[in-house]
Coordinates of C-alpha atoms in Angstrom, one line a residue:
X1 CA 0.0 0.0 0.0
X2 CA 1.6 2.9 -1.0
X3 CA 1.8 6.8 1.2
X4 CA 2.5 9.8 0.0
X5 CA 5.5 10.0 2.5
X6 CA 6.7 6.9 0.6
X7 CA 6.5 8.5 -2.7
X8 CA 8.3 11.8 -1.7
X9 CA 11.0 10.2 -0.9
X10 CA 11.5 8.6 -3.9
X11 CA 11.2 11.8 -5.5
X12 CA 13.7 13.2 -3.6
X13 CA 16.0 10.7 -4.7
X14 CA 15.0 11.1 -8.6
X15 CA 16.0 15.3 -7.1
X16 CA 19.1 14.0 -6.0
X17 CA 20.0 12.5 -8.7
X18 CA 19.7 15.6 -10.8
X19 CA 21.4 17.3 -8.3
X20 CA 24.3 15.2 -8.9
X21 CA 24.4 15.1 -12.8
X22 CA 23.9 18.9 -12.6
X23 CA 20.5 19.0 -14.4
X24 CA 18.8 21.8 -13.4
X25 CA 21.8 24.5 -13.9
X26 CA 22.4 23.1 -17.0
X27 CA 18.9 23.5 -18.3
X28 CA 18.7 26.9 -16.8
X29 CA 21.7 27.9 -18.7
X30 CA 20.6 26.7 -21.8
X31 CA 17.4 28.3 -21.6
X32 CA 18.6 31.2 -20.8
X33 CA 21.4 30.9 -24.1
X34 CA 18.9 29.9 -26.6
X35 CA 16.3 32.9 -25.5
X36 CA 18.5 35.1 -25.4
X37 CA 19.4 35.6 -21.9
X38 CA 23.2 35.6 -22.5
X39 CA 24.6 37.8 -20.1
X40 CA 22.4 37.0 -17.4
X41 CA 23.6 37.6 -13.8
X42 CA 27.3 39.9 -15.0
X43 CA 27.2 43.2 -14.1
X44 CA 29.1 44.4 -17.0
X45 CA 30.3 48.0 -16.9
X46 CA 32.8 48.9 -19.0
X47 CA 31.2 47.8 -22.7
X48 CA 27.9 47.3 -24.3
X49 CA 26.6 43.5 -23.8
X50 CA 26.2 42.4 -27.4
X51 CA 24.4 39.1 -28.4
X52 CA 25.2 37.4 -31.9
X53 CA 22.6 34.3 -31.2
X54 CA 24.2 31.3 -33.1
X55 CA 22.4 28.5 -30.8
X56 CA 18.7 29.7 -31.7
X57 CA 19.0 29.5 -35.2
X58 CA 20.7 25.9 -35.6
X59 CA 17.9 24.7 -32.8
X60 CA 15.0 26.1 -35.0
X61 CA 17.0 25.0 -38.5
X62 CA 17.1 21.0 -36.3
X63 CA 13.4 21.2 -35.4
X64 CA 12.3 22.7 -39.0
X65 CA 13.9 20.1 -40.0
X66 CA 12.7 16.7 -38.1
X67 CA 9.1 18.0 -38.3
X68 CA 9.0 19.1 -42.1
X69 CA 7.3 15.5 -42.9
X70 CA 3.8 14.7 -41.9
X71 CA 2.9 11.8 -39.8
X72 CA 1.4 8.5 -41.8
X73 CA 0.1 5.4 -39.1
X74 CA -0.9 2.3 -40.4
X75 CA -1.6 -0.8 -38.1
X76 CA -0.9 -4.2 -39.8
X77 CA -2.5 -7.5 -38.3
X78 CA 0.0 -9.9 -36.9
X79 CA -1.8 -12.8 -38.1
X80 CA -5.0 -13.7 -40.1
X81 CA -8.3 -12.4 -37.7
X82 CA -11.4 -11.9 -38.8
X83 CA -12.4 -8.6 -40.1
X84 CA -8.2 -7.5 -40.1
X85 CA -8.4 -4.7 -42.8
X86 CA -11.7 -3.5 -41.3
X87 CA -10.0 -3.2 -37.8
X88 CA -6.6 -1.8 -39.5
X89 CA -8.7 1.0 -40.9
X90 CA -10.5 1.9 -38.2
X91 CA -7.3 2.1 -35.9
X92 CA -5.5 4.6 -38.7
X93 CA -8.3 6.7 -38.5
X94 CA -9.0 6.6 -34.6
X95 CA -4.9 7.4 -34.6
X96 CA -5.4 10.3 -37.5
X97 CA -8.2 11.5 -35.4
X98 CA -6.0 11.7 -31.7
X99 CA -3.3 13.4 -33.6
X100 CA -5.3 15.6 -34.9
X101 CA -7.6 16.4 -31.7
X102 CA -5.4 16.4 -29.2
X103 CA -2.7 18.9 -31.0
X104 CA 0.4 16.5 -31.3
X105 CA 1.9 17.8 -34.6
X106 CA 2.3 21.1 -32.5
X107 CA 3.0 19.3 -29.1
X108 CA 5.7 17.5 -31.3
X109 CA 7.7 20.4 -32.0
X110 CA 7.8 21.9 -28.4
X111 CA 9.1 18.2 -27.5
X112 CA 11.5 18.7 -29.8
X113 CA 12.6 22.1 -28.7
X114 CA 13.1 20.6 -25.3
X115 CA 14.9 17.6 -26.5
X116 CA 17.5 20.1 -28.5
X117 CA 17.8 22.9 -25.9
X118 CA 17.6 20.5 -22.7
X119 CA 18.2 17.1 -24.0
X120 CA 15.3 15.3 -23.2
X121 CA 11.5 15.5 -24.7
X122 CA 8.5 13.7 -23.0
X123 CA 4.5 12.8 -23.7
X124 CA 2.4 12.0 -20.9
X125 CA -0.7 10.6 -22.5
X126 CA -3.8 10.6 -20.5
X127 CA -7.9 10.2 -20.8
X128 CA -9.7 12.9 -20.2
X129 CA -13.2 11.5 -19.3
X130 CA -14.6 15.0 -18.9
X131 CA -13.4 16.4 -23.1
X132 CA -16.8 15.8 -25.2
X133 CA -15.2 13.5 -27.7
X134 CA -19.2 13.8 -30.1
X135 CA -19.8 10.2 -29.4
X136 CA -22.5 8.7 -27.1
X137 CA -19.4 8.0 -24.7
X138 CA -17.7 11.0 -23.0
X139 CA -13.7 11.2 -22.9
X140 CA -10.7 11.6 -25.4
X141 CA -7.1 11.0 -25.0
X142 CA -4.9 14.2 -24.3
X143 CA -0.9 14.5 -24.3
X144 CA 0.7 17.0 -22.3
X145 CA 4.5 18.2 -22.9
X146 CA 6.3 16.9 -19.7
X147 CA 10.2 18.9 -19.3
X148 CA 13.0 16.4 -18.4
X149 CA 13.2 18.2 -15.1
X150 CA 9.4 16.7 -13.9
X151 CA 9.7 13.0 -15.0
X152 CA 11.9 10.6 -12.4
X153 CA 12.4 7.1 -13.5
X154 CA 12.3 4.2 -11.3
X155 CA 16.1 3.0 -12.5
X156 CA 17.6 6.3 -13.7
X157 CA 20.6 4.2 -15.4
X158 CA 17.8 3.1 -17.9
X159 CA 16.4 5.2 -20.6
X160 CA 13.7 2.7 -21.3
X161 CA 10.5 3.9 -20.2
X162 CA 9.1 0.0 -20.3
X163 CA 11.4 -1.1 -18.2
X164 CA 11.7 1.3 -14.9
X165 CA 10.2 -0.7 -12.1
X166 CA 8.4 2.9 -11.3
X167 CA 7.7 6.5 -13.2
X168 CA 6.6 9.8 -10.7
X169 CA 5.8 12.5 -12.6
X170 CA 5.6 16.2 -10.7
X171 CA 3.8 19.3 -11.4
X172 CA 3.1 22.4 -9.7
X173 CA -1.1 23.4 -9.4
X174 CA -3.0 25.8 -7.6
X175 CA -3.9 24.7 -4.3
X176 CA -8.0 25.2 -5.0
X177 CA -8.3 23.1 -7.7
X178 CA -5.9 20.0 -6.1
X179 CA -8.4 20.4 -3.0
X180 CA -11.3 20.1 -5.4
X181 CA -9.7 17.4 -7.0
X182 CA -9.2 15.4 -3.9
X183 CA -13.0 16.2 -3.0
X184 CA -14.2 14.6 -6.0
X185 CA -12.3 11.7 -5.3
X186 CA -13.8 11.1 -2.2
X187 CA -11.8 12.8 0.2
X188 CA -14.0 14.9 2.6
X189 CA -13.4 18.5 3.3
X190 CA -10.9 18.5 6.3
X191 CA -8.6 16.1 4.6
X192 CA -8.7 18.8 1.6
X193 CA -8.1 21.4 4.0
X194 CA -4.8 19.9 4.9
X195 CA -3.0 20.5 1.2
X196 CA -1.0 23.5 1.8
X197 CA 0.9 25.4 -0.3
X198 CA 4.9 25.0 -1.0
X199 CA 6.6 26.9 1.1
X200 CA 9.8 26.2 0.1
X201 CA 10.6 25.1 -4.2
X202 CA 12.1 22.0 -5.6
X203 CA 15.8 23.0 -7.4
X204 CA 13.7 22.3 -10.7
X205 CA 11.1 25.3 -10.0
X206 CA 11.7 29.0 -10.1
X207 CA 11.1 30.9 -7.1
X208 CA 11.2 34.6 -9.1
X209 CA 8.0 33.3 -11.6
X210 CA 6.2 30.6 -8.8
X211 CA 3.2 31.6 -6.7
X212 CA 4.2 30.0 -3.9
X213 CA 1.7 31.1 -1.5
X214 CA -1.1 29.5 -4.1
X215 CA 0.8 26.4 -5.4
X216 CA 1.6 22.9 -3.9
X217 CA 3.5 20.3 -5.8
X218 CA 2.0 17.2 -6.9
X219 CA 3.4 13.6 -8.0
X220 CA 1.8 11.1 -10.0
X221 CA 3.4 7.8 -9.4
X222 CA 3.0 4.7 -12.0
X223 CA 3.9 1.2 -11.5
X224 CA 3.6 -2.3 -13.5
X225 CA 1.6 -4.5 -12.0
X226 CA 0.7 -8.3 -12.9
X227 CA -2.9 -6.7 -13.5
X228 CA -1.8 -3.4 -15.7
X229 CA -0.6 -0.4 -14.7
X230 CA -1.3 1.2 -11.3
X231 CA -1.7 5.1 -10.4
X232 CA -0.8 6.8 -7.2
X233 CA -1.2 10.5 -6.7
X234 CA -0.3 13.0 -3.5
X235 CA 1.4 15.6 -2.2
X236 CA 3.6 15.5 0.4
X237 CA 1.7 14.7 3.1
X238 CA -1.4 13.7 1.4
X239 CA -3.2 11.3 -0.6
X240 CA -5.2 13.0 -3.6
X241 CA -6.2 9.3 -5.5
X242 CA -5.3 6.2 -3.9
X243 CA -3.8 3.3 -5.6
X244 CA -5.9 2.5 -8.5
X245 CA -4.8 0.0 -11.1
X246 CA -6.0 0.2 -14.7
X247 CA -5.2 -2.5 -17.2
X248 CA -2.9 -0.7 -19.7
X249 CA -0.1 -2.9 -20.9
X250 CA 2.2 0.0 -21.6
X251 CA 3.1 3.2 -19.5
X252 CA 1.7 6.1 -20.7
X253 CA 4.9 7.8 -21.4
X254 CA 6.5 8.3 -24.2
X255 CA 10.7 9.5 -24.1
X256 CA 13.2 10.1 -26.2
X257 CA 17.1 11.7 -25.5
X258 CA 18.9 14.3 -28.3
X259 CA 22.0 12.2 -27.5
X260 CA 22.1 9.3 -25.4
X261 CA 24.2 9.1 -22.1
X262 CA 25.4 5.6 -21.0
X263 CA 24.1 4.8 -17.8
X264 CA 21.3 8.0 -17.5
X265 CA 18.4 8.4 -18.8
X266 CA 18.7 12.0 -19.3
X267 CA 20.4 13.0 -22.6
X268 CA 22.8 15.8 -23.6
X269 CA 22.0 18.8 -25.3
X270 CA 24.1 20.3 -28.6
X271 CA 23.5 23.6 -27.2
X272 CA 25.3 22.7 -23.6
X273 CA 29.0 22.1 -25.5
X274 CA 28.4 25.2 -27.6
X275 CA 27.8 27.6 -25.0
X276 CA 31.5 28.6 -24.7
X277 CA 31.5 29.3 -28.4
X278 CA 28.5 32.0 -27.6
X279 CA 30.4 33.2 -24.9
X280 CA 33.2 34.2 -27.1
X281 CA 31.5 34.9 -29.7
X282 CA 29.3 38.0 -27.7
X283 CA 32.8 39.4 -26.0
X284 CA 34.4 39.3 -28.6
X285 CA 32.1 41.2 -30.6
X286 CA 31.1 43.5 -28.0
X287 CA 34.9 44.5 -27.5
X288 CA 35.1 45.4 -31.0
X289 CA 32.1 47.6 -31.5
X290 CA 33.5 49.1 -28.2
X291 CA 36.7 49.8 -29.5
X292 CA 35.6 51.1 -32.3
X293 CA 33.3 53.3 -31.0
X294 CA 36.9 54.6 -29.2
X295 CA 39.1 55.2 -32.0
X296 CA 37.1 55.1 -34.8
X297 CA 36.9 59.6 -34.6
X298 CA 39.7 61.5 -34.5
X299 CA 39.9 63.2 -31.5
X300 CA 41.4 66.6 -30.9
X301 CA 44.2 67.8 -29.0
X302 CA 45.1 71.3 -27.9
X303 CA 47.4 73.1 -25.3
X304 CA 45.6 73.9 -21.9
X305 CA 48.5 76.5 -21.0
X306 CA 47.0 78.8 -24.5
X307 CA 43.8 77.6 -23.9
X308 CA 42.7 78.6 -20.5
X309 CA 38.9 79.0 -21.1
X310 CA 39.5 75.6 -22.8
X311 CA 38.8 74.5 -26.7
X312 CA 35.2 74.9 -28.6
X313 CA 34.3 73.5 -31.8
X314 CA 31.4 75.5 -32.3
X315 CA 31.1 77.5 -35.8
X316 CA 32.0 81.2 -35.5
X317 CA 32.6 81.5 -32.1
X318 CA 35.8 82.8 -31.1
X319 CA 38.2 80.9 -29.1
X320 CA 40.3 83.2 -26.3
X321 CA 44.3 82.4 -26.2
X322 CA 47.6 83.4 -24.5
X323 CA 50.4 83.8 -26.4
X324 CA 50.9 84.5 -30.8
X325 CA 47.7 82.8 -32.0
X326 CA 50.2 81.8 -34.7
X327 CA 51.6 79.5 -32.6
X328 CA 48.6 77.7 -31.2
X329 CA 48.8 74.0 -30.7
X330 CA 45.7 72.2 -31.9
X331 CA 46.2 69.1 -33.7
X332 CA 43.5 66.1 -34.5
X333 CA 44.7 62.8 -32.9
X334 CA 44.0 59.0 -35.1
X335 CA 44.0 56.3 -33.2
X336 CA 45.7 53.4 -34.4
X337 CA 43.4 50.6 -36.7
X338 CA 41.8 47.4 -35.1
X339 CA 43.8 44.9 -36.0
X340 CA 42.6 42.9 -39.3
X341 CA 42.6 39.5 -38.0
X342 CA 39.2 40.6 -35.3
X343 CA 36.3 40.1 -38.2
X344 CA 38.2 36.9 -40.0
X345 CA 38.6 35.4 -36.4
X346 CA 34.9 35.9 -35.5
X347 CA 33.2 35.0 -38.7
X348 CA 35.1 31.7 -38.6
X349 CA 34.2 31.2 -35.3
X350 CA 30.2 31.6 -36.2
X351 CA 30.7 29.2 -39.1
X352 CA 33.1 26.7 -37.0
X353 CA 30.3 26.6 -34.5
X354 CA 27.3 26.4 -36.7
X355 CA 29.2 23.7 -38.7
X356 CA 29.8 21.5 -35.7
X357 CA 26.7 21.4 -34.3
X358 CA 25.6 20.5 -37.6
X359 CA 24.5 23.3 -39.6
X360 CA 25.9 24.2 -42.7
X361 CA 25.6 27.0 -44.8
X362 CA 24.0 25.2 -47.4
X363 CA 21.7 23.7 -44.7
X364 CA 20.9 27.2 -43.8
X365 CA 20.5 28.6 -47.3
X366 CA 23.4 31.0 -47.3
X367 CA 24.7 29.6 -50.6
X368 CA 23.9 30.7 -54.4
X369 CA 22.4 28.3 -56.1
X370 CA 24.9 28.0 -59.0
X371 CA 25.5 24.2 -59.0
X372 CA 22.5 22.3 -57.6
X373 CA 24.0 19.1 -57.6
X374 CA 26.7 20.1 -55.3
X375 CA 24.4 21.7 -53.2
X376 CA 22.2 19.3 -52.6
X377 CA 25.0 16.8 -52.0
X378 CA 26.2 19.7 -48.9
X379 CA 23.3 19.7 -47.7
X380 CA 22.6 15.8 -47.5
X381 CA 26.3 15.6 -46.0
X382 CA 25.2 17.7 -43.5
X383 CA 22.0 16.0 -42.5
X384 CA 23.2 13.2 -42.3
X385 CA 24.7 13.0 -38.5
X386 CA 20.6 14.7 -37.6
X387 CA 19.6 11.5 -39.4
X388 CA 20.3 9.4 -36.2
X389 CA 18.0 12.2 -34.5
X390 CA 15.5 11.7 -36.7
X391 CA 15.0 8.2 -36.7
X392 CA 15.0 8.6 -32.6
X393 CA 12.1 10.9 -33.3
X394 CA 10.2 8.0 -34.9
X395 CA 10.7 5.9 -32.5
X396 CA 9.3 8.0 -30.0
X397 CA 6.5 8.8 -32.2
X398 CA 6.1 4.8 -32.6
X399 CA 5.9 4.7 -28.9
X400 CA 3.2 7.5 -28.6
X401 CA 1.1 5.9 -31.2
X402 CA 1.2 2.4 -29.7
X403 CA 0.1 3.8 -26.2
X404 CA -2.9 6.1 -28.1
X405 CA -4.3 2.3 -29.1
X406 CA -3.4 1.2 -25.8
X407 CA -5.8 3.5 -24.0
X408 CA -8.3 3.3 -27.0
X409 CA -8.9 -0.6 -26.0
X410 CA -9.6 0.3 -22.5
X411 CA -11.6 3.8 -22.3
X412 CA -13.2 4.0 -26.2
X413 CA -15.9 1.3 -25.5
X414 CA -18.6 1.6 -28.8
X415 CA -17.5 4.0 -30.9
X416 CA -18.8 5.2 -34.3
X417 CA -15.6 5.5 -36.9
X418 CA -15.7 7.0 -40.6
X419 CA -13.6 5.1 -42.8
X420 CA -13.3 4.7 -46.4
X421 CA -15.0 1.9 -48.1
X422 CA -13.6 -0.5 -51.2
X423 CA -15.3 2.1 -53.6
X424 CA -14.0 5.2 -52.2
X425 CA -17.1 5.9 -50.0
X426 CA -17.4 7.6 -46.2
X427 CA -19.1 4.7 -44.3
X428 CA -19.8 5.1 -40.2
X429 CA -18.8 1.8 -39.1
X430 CA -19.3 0.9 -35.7
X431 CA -16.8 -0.7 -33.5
X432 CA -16.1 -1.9 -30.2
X433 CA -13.1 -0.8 -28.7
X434 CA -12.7 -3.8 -26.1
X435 CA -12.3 -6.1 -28.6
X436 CA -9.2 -4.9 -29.5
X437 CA -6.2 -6.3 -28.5
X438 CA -2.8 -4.8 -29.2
X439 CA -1.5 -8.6 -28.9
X440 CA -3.0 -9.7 -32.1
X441 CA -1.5 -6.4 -34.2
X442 CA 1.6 -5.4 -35.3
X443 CA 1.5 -1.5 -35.7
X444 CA 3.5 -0.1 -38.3
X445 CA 4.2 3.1 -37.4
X446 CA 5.6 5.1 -40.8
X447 CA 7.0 8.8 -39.8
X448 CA 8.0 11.7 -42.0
X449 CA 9.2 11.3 -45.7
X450 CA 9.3 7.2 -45.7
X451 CA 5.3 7.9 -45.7
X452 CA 5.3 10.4 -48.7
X453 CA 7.5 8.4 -51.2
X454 CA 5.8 5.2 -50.4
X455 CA 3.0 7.3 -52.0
X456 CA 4.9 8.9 -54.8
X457 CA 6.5 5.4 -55.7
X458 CA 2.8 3.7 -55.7
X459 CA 1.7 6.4 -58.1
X460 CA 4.6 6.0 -60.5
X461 CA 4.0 2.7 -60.4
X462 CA 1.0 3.1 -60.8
X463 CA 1.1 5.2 -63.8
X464 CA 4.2 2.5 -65.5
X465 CA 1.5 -0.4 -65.5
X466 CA -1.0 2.1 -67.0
X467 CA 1.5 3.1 -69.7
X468 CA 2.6 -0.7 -70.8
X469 CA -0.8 -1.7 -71.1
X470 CA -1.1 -3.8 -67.5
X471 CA -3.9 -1.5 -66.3
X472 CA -6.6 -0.5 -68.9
X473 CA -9.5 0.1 -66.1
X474 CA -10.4 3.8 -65.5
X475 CA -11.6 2.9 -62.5
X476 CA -8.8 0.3 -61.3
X477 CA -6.6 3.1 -61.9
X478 CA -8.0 5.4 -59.9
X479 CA -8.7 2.8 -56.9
X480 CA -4.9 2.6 -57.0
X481 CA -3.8 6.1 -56.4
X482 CA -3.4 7.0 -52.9
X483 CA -6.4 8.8 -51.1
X484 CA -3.4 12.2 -50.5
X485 CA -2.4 12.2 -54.1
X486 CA -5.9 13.3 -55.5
X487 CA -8.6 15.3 -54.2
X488 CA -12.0 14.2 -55.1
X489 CA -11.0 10.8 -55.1
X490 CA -14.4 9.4 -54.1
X491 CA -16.5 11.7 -56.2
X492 CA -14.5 10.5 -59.3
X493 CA -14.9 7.2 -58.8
X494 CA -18.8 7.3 -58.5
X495 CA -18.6 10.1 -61.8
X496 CA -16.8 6.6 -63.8
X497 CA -19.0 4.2 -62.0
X498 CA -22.0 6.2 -63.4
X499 CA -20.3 6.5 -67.1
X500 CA -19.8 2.7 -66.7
X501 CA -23.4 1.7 -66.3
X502 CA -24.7 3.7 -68.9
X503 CA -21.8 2.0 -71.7
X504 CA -20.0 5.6 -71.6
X505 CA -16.6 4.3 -70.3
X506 CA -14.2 2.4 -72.5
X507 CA -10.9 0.5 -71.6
X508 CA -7.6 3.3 -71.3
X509 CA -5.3 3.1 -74.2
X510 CA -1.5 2.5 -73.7
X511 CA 0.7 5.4 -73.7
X512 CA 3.0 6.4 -75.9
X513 CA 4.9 8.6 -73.2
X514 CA 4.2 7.6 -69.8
X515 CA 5.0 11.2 -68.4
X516 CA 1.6 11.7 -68.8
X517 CA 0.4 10.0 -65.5
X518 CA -0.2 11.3 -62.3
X519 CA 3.2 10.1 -60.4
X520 CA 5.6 11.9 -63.1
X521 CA 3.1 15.4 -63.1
X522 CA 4.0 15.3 -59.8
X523 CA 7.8 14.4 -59.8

């Protein structure tokens, strides 16, 4: 049986362990770096703080990058069941439908954000019985962003969500709606009355932005169990929802590290080793506009012993002296030059840096296009190292997929789906929910550009067979393009069906030239 003095000390150990592998400094500093905050906490004095931001554009160049491709999920049965196409549909669209409702594609690029700038991106995916999902049963699945500093795993030398004998996740709410929270789970109105608010942070919060007179930290614990997956929730003295074991297979977590560190399953961060480059790059750049705002005007010199009233540049006024006026001693002083090598050094350095991290100026677009080839082949030469970040990507967008039909099988119930019959038509097909089980599929998750060609490829092929003679049906042809590559798919289908019945439509001719299909318009 689990207490909520029990949990809060586990998650003091996850805090200690952050403690230890400098976590929350870290991600401080890097915020701070890739907003903009660069000279944060230095009280400098004697030049102008300049800030030359090279992190922020190579993170936004990586994310531009990893989420330029849309998101294609198809779930393949395992083995022969009855109705399997019928039930792979009707998870693709239920999947379409969560990504759509619940804001992922969005989500997705603040998770990568985090993952680049902190090193670690997270989903927590949750029902929400209470979201009007237009079907007779309430409730939808929601995903909330979770920041490597709220998530403590179990074994924190595993970066396997799966596998951590535990998960507590930790959030900071107003104290008002945790008490009315805890009332609605049965706790009476005393026991409410004993959440109080934080009086003193966690390392991970920020005392200048936090109410803390009006906010209490709260942990959701998860654990495997033979019977699913169990929940715990509290605060640090008490119990908000007792232990209560649902029967999802997976956690409802999905995680994913920028790069990998062996033995901890927080990652590193490409902005963490480039923050001395920044440094340097800002001082040094802020020393030279300061120097030559110092000797960049001559300045003049004159003799204070002749001068006694002192010098004045103004136009027509006369200047009192001592002495032959012929002999006065004003002269215009010229500093020496900067030296050269200041503007080579620091555009090197900006490209160095950008370069290492992985951003090119071909990647960036700083190039004139007068050889394409060799441009492109830049460019793929520098994309190349994000590859292994991308494919982590879709694995973590594999993960988040399998959890949505997870939590579909145990919350959907009877649900009405629109999917696309054999002929190209809307049908509402009904389907029960508890009948699926995740054992008896095999989800083939397909991410980004892998989905796109697959369809560009089926369309060239598509249009080959029609050009050698394989295909002569108008309306086997169509059938064959991909739903994305045409609009109006189903309208033109019934428009030939209609010809068809009434003798209008004849058997396609080969083609002569077989750029005339769809595929090769569009290549």
């Amino acid at each position: 049986m689990q207490t909520a003095e029990a949990v809060w000390k586990e998650y003091q150990r996850g805090v200690d362990f952050n403690n230890r592998i400098d976590l929350y400094d870290r991600v401080k500093t890097n915020e701070n770096f890739f907003i903009g905050r660069q000279w944060e906490g230095l009280n400098v004095t004697t030049l102008d703080p300049l800030i030359f931001n090279v992190l922020r554009r190579v993170v936004n160049m990586f994310i531009s990058m990893l989420v330029s491709d849309d998101i294609a999920v198809t779930a393949q049965p395992f083995q022969s069941i009855p109705d399997g196409e019928m039930m792979q549909k009707i998870i693709d669209r239920s999947v379409a439908s969560v990504i759509e409702r619940a804001g992922v594609k969005s989500k997705n690029r603040y998770m990568l954000r985090n993952a680049c700038v902190d090193g670690d991106g997270c989903f927590y995916v949750r029902f929400d019985p209470d979201r009007d999902s237009g079907q007779s049963i309430a409730g939808d699945i929601e995903v909330d962003v979770i920041e490597n500093t709220d998530i403590f795993f179990g074994n924190p030398a595993v970066d396997e969500v799966q596998r951590q004998p535990y998960i507590i996740i930790s959030m900071r709410r107003s104290v008002d709606s945790v008490r009315k929270e805890a009332m609605a789970r049965g706790l009476s109105r005393s026991e409410a009355e004993n959440i109080k608010p934080d009086s003193l942070l966690e390392p991970q919060y920020d005392a200048q932005v936090d109410d803390t007179d009006n906010m209490v930290t709260v942990l959701l614990r998860m654990e495997r169990t033979e019977d699913g997956i169990s929940f715990f929730k509290c605060t640090q003295n008490t119990v908000i929802m007792p232990e209560t074991v649902t029967p999802y297979r997976l956690y409802p977590v999905a995680y994913m590290s920028w790069m990998r560190v062996k033995n901890c399953f927080h990652g590193e961060s490409p902005v963490s080793e480039a923050i001395p480059n920044q440094i340097a790059i800002n001082k040094l750049y802020s020393m030279y506009v300061q120097c030559i705002k110092h000797v960049a005007f001559p300045k003049i010199i004159y003799d204070m012993t002749r001068f006694p009233s002192g010098y004045s540049s103004d136009v027509g006024k006369a200047i009192g002296m001592r002495g032959n006026p012929n002999e006065a001693i004003v002269t215009a002083f010229q500093a020496p030059d900067i030296s050269a090598q200041v503007m080579p050094l620091l555009e090197q350095m900006i490209q160095d840096t950008m370069e290492l991290m992985g951003a090119s100026d071909a990647t960036l677009g700083n190039v004139k296009p007068d050889n394409t080839s060799a441009i492109v082949t830049v460019q793929q030469a520098t994309i190349a190292p994000l590859e292994l970040v991308k494919m982590e990507f879709f694995r973590f967008v594999e993960d988040t997929v399998r959890i949505f039909v997870d939590l579909m099988r145990v919350h959907y119930g009877s649900r009405t789906v629109c999917i696309t019959d054999d002929n190209g038509e809307e049908i509402a097909e009904r389907f029960d929910f508890d009948s699926l089980d995740t054992a008896t599929l095999e989800l083939n998750v397909e991410v980004g550009s892998s989905a796109y060609w697959a369809e560009t490829m089926q369309t060239v092929t598509n249009d080959n067979l029609l050009a050698r003679g394989i295909i002569t049906d108008p309306i086997l042809y169509v059938e064959n393009i991909p739903d994305n590559q045409i609009r109006g798919k189903s309208r033109l289908l019934r428009a030939l069906k209609e010809q068809r019945e009434n003798g209008q439509l004849t058997d396609i001719q080969p083609l002569k030239d077989s750029t005339a299909g769809v595929g090769q318009i569009q290549q």
